[in-house]
mmCIF file of N, CA and C in Angstrom:
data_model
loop_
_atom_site.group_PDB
_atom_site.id
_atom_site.type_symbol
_atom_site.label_atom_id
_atom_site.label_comp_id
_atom_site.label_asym_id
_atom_site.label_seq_id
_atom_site.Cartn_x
_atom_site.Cartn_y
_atom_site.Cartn_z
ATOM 1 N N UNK A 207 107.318 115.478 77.021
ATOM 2 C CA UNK A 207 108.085 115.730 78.225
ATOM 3 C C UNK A 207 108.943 114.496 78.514
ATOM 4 N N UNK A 208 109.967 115.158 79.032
ATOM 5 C CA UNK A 208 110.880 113.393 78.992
ATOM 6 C C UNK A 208 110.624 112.712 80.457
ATOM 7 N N UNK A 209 110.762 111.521 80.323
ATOM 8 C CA UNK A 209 110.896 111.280 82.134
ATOM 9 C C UNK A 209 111.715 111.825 82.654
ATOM 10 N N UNK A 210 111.208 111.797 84.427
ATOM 11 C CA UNK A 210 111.463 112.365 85.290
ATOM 12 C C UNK A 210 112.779 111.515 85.848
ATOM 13 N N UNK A 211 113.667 111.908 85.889
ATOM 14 C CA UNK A 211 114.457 111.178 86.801
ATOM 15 C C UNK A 211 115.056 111.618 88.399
ATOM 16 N N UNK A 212 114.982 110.383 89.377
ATOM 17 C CA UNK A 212 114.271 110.926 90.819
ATOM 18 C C UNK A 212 115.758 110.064 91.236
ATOM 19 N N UNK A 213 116.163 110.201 92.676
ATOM 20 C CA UNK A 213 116.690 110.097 93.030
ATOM 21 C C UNK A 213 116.483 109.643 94.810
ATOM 22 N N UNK A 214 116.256 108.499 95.169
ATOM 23 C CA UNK A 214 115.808 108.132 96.779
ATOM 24 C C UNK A 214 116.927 108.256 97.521
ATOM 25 N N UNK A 215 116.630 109.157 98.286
ATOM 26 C CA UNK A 215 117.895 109.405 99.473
ATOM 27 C C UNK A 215 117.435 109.637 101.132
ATOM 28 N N UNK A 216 117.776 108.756 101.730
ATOM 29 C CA UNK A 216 118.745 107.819 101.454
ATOM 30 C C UNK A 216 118.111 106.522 101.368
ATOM 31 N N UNK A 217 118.820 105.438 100.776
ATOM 32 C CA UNK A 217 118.108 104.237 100.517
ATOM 33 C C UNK A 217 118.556 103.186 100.803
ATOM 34 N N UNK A 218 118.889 102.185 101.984
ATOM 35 C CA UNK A 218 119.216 100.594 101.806
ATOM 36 C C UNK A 218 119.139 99.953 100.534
ATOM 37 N N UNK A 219 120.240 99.196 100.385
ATOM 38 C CA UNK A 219 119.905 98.364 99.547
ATOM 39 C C UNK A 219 118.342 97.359 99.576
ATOM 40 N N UNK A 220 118.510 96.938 100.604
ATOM 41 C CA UNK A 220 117.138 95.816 100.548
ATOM 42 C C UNK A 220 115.543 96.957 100.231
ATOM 43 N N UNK A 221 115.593 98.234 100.625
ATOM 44 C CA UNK A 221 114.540 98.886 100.414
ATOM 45 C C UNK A 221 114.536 99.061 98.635
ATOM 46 N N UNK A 222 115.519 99.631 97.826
ATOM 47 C CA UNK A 222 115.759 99.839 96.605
ATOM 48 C C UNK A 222 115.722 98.533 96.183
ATOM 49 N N UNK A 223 115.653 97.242 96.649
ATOM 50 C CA UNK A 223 115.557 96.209 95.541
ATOM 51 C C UNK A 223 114.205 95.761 95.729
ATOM 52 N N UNK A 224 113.209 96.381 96.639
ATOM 53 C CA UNK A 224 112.011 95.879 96.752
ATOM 54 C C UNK A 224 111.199 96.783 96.275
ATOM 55 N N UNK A 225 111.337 98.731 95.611
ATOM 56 C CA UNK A 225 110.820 99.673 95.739
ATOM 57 C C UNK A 225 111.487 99.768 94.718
ATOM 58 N N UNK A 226 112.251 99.793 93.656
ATOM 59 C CA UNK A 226 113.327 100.490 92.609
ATOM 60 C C UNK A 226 113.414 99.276 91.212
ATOM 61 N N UNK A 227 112.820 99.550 90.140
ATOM 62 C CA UNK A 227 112.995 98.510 89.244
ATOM 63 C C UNK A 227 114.265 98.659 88.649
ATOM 64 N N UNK A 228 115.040 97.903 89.115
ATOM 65 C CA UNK A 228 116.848 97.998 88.489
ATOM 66 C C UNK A 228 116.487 98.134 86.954
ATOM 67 N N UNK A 229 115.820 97.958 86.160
ATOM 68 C CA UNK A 229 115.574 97.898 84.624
ATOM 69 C C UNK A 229 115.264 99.320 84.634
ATOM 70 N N UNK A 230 114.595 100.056 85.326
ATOM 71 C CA UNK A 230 114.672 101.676 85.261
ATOM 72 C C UNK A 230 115.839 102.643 85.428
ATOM 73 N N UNK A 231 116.165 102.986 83.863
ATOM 74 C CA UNK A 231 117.349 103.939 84.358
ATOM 75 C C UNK A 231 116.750 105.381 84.563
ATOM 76 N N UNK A 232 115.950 106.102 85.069
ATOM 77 C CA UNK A 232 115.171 106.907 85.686
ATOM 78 C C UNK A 232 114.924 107.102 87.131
ATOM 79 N N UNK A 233 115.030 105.874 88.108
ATOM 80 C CA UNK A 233 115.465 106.084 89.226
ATOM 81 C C UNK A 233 116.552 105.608 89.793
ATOM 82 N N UNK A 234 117.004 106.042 90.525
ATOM 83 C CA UNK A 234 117.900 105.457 91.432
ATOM 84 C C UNK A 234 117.738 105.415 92.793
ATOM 85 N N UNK A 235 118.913 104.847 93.799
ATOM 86 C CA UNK A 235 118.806 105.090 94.861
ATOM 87 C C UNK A 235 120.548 105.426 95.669
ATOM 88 N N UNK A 236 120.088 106.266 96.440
ATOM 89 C CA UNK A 236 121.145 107.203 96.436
ATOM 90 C C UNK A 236 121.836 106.103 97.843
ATOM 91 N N UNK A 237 123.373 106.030 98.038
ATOM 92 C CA UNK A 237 123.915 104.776 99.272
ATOM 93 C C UNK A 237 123.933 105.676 100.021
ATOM 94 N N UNK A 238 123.170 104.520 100.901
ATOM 95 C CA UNK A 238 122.773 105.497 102.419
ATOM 96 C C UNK A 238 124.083 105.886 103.234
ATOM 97 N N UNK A 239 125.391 105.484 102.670
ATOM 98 C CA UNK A 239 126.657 105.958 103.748
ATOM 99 C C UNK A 239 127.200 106.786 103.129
ATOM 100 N N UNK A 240 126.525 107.743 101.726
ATOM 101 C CA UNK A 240 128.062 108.614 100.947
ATOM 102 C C UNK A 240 127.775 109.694 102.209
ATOM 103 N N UNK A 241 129.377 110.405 101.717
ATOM 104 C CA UNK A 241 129.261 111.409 102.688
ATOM 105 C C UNK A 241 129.100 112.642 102.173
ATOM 106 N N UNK A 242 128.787 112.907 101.332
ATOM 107 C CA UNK A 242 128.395 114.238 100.860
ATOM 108 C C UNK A 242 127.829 114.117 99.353
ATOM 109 N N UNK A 243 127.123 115.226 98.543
ATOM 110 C CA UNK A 243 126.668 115.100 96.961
ATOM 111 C C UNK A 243 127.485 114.457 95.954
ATOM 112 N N UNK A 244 129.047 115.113 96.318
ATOM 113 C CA UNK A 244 129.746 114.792 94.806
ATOM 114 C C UNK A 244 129.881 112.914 95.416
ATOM 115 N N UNK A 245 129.827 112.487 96.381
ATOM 116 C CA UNK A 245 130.354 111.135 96.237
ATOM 117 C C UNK A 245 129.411 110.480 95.615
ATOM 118 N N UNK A 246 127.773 110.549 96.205
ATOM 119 C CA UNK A 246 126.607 110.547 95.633
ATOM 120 C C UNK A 246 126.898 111.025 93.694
ATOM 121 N N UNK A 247 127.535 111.880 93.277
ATOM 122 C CA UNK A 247 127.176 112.173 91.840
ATOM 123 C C UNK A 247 128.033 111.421 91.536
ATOM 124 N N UNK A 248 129.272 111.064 92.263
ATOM 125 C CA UNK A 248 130.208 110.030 91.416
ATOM 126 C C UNK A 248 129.518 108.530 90.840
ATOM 127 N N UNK A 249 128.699 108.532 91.766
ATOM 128 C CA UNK A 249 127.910 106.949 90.903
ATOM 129 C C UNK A 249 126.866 107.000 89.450
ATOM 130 N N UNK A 250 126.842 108.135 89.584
ATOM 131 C CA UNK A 250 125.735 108.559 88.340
ATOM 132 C C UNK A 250 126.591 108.003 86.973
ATOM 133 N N UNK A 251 125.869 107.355 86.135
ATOM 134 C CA UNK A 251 126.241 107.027 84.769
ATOM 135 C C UNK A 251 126.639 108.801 84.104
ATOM 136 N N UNK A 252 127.265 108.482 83.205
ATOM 137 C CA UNK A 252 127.654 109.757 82.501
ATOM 138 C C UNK A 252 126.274 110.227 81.781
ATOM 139 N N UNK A 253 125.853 111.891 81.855
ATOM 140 C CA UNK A 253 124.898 112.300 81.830
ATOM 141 C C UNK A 253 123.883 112.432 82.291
ATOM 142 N N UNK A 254 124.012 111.840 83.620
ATOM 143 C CA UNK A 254 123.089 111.576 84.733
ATOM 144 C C UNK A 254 122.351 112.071 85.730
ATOM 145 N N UNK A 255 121.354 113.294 85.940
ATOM 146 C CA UNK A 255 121.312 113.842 87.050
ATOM 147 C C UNK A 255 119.826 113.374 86.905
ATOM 148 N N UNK A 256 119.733 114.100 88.614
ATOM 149 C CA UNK A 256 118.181 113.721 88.763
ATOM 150 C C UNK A 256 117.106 114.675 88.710
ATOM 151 N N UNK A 257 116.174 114.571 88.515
ATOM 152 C CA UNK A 257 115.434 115.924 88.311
ATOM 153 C C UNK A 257 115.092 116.334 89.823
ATOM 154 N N UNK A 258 114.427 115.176 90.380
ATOM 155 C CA UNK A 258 114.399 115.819 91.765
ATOM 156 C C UNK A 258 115.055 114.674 92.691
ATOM 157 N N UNK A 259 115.366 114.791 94.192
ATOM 158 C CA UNK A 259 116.016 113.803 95.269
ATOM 159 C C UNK A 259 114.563 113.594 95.883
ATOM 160 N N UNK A 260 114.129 112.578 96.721
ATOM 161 C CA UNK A 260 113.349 111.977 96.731
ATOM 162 C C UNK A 260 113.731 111.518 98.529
ATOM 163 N N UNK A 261 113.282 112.086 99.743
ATOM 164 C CA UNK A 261 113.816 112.131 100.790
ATOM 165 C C UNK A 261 112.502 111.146 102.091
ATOM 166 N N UNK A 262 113.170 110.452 102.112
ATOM 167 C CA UNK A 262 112.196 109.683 103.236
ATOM 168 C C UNK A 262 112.265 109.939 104.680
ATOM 169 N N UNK A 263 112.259 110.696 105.547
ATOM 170 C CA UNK A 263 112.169 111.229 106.497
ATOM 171 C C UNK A 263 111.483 110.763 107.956
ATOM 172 N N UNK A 264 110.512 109.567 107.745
ATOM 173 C CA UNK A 264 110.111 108.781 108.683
ATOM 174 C C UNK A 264 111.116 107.916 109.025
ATOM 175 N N UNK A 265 111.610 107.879 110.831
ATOM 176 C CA UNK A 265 112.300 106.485 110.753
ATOM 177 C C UNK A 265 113.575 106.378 110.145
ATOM 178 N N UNK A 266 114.075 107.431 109.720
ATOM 179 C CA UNK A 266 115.122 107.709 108.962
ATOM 180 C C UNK A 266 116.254 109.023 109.051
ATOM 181 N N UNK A 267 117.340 108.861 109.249
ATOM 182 C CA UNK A 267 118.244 110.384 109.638
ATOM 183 C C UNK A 267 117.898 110.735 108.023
ATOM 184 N N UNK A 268 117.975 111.681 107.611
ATOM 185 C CA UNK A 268 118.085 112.047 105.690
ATOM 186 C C UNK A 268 119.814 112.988 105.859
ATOM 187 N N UNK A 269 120.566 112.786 104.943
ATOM 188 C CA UNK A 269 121.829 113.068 105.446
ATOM 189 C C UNK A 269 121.735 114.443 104.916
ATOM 190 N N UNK A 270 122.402 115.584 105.445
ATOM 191 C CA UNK A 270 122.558 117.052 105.153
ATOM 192 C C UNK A 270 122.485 116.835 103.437
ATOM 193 N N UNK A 271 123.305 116.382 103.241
ATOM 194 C CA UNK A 271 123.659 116.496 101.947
ATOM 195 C C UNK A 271 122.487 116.430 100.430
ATOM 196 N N UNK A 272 121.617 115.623 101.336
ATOM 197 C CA UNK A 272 120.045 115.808 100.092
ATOM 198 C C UNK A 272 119.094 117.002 100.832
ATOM 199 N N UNK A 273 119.275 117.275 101.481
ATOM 200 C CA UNK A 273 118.532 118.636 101.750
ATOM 201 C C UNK A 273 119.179 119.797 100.869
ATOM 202 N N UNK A 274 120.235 119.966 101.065
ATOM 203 C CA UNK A 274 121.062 120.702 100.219
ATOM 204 C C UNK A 274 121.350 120.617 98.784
ATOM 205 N N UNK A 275 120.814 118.971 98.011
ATOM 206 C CA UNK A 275 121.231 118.906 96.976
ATOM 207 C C UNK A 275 120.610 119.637 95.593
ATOM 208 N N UNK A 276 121.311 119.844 94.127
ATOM 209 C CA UNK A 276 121.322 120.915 93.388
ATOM 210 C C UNK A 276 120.050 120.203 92.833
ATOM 211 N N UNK A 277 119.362 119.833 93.061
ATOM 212 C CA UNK A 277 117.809 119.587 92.452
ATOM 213 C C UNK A 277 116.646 120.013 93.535
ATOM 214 N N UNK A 278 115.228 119.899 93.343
ATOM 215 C CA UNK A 278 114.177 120.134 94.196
ATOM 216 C C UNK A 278 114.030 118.870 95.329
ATOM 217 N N UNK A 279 114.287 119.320 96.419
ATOM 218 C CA UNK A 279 113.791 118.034 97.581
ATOM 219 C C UNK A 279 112.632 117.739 97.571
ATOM 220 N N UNK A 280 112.064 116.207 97.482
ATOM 221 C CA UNK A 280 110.610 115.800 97.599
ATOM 222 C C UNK A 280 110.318 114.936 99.033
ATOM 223 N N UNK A 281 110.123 115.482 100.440
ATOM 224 C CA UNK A 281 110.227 114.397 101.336
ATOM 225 C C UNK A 281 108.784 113.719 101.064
ATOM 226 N N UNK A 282 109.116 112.076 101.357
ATOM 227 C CA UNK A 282 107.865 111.354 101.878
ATOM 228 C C UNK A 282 107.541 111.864 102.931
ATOM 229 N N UNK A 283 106.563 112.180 104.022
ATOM 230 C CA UNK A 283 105.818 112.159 104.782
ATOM 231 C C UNK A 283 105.100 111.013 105.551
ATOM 232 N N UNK A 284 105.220 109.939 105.878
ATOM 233 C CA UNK A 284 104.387 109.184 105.920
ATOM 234 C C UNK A 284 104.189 108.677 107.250
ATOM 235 N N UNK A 285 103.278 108.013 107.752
ATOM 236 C CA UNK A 285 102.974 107.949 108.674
ATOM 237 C C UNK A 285 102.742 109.546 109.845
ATOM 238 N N UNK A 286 102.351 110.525 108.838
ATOM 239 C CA UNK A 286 102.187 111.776 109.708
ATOM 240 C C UNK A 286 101.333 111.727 111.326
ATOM 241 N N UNK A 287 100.316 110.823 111.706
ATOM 242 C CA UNK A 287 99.639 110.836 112.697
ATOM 243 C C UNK A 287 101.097 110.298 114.321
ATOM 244 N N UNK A 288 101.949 110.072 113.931
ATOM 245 C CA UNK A 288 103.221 109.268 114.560
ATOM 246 C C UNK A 288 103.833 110.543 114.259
ATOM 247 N N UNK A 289 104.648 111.113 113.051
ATOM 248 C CA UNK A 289 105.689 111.321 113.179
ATOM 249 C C UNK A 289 105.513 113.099 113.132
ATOM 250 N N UNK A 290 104.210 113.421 113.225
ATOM 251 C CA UNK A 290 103.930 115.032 113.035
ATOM 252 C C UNK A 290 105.001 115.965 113.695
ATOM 253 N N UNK A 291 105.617 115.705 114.653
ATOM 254 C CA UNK A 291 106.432 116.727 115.137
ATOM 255 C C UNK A 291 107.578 116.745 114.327
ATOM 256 N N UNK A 292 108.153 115.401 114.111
ATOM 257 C CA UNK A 292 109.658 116.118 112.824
ATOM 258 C C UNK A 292 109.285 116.605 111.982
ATOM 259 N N UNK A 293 108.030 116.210 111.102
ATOM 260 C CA UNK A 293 107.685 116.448 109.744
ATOM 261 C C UNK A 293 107.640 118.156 110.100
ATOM 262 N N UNK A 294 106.889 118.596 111.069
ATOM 263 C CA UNK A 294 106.407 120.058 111.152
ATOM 264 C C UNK A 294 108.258 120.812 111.432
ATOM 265 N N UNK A 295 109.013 120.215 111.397
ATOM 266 C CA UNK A 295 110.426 121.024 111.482
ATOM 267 C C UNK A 295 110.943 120.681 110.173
ATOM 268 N N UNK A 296 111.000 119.741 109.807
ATOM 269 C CA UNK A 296 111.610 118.872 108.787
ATOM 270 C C UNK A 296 110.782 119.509 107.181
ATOM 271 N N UNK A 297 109.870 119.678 107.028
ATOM 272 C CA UNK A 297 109.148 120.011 105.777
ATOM 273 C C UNK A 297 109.488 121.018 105.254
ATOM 274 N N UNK A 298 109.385 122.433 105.930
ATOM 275 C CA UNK A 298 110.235 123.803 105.402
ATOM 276 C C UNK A 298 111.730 123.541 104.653
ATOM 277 N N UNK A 299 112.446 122.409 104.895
ATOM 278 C CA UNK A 299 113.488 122.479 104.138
ATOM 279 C C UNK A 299 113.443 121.529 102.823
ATOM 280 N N UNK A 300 112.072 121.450 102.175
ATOM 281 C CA UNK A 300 111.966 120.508 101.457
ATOM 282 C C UNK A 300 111.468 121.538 100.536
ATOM 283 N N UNK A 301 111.426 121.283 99.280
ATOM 284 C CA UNK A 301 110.574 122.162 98.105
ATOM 285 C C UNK A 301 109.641 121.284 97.758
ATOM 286 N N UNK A 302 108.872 120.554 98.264
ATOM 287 C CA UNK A 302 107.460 120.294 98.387
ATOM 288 C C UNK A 302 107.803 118.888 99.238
ATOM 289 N N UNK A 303 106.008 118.357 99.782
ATOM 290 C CA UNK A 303 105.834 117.260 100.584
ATOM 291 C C UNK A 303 104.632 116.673 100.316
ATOM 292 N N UNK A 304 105.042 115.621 100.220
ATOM 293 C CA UNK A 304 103.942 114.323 99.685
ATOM 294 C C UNK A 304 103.280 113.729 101.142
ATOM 295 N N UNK A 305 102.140 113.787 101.288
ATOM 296 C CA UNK A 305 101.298 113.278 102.161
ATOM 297 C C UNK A 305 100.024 113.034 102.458
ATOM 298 N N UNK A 306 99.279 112.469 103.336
ATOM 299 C CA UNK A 306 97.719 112.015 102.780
ATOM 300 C C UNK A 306 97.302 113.663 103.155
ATOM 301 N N UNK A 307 95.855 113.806 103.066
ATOM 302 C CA UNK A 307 94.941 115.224 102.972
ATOM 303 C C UNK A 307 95.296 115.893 104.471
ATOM 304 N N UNK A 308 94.662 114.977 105.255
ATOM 305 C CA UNK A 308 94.539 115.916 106.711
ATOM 306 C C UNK A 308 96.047 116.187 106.727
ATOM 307 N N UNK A 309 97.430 115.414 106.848
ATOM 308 C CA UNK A 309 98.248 115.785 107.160
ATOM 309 C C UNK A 309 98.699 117.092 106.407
ATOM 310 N N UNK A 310 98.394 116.628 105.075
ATOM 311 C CA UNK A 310 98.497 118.053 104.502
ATOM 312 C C UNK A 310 97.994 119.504 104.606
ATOM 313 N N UNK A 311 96.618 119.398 104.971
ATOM 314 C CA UNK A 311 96.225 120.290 105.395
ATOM 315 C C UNK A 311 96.791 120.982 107.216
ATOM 316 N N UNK A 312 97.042 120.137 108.276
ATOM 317 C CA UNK A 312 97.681 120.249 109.003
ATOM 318 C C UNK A 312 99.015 121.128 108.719
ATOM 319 N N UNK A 313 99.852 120.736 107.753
ATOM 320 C CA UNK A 313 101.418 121.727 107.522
ATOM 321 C C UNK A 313 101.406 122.844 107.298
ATOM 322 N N UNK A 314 100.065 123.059 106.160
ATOM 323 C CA UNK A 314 99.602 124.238 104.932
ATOM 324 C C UNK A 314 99.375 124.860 106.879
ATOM 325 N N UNK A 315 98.570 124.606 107.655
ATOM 326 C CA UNK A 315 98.013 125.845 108.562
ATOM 327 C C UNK A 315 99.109 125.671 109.773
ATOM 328 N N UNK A 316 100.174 125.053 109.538
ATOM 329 C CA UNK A 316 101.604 125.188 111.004
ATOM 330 C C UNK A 316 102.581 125.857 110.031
ATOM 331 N N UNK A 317 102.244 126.519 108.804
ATOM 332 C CA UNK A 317 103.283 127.250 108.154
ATOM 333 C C UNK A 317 104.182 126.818 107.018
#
């Protein structure tokens, strides 16, 4: 299976240089000011897509444009005991969500 290549959106620079091994051409991190996908795909090296976008959602606007984008959305979740009310609006538009047990189990029974 080949690697996965992921895509963090949206991402600061200072977060991607502390979280993102620049020697990995497998991830990236998507600039937190494009304004839509294709500006986002314009940075991609030639042949470049991601398998999935990679959406952090705590603490963070996530811009229309990775909810919508042509791969599977993966939001972080984190800090669910704080942030349970966006996550419980915010998760349905994701094609899956990463989070500890209870929170998870919490989403699985709010739908």
């Amino acid at each position: 299976m080949p690697p996965t290549r992921l895509l963090v959106a949206p991402a600061d620079p200072a977060w991607a240089a502390r979280f993102l091994d620049p020697a990995d051409p497998d991830a990236r991190a998507a600039p937190p000011a494009a304004a839509d996908w294709a500006a986002v795909a314009a940075g991609f090296p030639a042949g470049w897509a991601p398998d999935a976008v990679v959406v952090r959602p705590g603490y963070a606007s996530v811009p229309a444009w990775a909810w919508a984008a042509p791969a599977p959305v993966v939001a972080l979740a984190h800090d669910p005991n704080f942030l349970w009310h966006a996550y419980r609006h915010l998760a349905p538009l994701a094609d899956a969500v990463l989070t500890d047990a209870p929170a998870a189990d919490r989403l699985r029974r709010a739908g």
